[in-house]
Coordinates of C-alpha atoms in Angstrom, one line a residue:
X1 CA 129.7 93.1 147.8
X2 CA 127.5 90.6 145.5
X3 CA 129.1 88.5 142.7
X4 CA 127.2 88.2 139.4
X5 CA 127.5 85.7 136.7
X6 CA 125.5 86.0 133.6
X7 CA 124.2 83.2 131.1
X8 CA 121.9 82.3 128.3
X9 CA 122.9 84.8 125.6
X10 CA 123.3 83.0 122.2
X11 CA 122.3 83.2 118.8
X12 CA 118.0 83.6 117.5
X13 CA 116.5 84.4 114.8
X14 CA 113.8 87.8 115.4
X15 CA 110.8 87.0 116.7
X16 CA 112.5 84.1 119.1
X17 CA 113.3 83.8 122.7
X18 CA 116.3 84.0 125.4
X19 CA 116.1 83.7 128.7
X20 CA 119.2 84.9 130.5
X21 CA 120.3 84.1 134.0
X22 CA 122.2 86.3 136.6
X23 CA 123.2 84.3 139.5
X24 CA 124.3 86.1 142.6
X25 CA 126.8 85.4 145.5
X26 CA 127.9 87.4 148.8
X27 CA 127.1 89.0 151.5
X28 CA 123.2 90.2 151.7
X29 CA 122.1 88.9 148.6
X30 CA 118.5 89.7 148.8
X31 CA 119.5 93.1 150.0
X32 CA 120.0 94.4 146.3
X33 CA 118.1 95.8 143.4
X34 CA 119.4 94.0 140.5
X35 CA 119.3 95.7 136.7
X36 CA 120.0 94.3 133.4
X37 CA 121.9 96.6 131.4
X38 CA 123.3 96.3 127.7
X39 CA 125.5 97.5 125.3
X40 CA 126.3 97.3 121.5
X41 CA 129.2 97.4 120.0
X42 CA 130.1 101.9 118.8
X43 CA 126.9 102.6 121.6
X44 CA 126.4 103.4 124.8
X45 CA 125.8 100.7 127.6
X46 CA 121.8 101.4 128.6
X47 CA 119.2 100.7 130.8
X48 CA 116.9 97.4 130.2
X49 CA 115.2 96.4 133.2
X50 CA 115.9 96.1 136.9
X51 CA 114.2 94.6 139.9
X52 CA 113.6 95.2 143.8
X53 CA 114.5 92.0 145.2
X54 CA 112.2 92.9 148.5
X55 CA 109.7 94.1 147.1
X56 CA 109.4 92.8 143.7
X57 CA 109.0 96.0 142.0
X58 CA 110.5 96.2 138.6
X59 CA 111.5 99.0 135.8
X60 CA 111.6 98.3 132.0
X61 CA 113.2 100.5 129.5
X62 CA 110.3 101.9 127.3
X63 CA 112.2 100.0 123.9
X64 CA 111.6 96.4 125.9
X65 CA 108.3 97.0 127.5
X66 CA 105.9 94.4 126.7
X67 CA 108.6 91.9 125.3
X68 CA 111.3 91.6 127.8
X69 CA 110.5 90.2 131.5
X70 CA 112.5 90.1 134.9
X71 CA 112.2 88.2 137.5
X72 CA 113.6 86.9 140.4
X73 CA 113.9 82.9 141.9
X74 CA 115.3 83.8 145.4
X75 CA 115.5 79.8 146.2
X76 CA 118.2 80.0 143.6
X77 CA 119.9 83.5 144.3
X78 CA 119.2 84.2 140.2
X79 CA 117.5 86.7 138.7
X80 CA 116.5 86.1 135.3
X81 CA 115.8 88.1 131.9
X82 CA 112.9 86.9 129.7
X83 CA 113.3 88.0 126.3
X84 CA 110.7 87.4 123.9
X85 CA 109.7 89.1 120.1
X86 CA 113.4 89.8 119.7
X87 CA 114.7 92.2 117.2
X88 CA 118.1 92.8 115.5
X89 CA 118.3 96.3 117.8
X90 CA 118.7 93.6 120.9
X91 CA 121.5 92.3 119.8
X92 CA 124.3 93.7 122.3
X93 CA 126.7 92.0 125.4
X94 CA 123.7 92.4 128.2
X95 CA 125.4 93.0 131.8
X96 CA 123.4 92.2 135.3
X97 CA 124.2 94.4 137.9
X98 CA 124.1 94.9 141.6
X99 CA 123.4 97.7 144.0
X100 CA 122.3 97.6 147.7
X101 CA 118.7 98.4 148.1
X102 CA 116.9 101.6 147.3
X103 CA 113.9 103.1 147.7
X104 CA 113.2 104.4 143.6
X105 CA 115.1 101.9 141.2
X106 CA 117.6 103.3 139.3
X107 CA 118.0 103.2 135.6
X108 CA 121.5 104.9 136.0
X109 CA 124.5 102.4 135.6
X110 CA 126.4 104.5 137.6
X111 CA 124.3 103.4 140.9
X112 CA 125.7 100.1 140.1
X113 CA 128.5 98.7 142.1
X114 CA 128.9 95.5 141.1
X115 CA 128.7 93.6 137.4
X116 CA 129.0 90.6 135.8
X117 CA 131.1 89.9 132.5
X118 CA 128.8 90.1 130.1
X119 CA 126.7 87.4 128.0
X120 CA 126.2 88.5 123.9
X121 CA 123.1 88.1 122.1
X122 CA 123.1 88.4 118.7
X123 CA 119.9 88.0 117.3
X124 CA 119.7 87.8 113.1
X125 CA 117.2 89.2 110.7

C-alpha cells in the first residue's frame, strides 16, 4: 500500500500554468505506476496521464497531449503534473493514483488501488 497526497491545484486564468505534486509514502514506492486522473463536477472521473516509475514510460490522454507533462523526482518520492495552455475544460478535482507495477500502463481507474483526496483546478475564461 502507497499513500498519496496531492497539491498545487488553484485558481488561473486560460492560457496559464499549474504544476501539481503527488507525494508518495509506503511500502515499495518506486514499485508503482502512478496516473493522474480527474473529474468534473456531473462527469465522469478520466484518464490524464500516468507514469512507469522504473522505467519512465509515460501515457497522456489524447485531450492533454502536448500541454500537460508528468514526471517523476524519485529523490523526493513525488510525482508531478505540469500543466501548461490550460483551458476551462481542465477545470476538475484531479486525483494521483497508485498501482503496483505493470507491464502496459493503464488508463483504467479501476487498476488503481490507492488515491489521494483530490486537489481542484478551476481555471477561468
Amino acid at each position: 500500500q502507497v499513500q498519496l497526497v496531492e497539491s498545487g491545484g488553484g485558481l488561473v486564468q486560460a492560457g496559464g500554468s499549474l504544476r501539481l505534486s503527488c507525494a508518495a509514502s509506503g511500502r515499495s514506492f518506486g514499485s508503482y505506476d502512478i496516473g493522474w486522473f480527474r473529474q468534473a463536477p456531473g462527469k465522469e472521473r478520466e484518464f490524464v496521464a500516468a507514469i512507469n516509475r522504473s522505467g519512465g514510460v509515460t501515457v497522456y490522454a489524447d485531450s492533454v497531449k502536448g500541454r500537460f507533462t508528468i514526471s517523476d523526482d524519485n529523490a523526493k518520492n513525488t510525482v508531478y503534473l505540469q500543466m501548461n495552455s490550460l483551458k476551462p475544460e481542465d477545470t476538475a478535482v484531479y486525483y494521483c493514483a497508485a498501482t503496483p507495477w505493470r507491464l502496459v500502463i493503464s488508463r483504467n481507474m479501476n487498476d488503481y488501488d490507492d488515491w489521494g483526496q483530490g486537489t481542484q483546478v478551476t481555471v477561468s475564461s
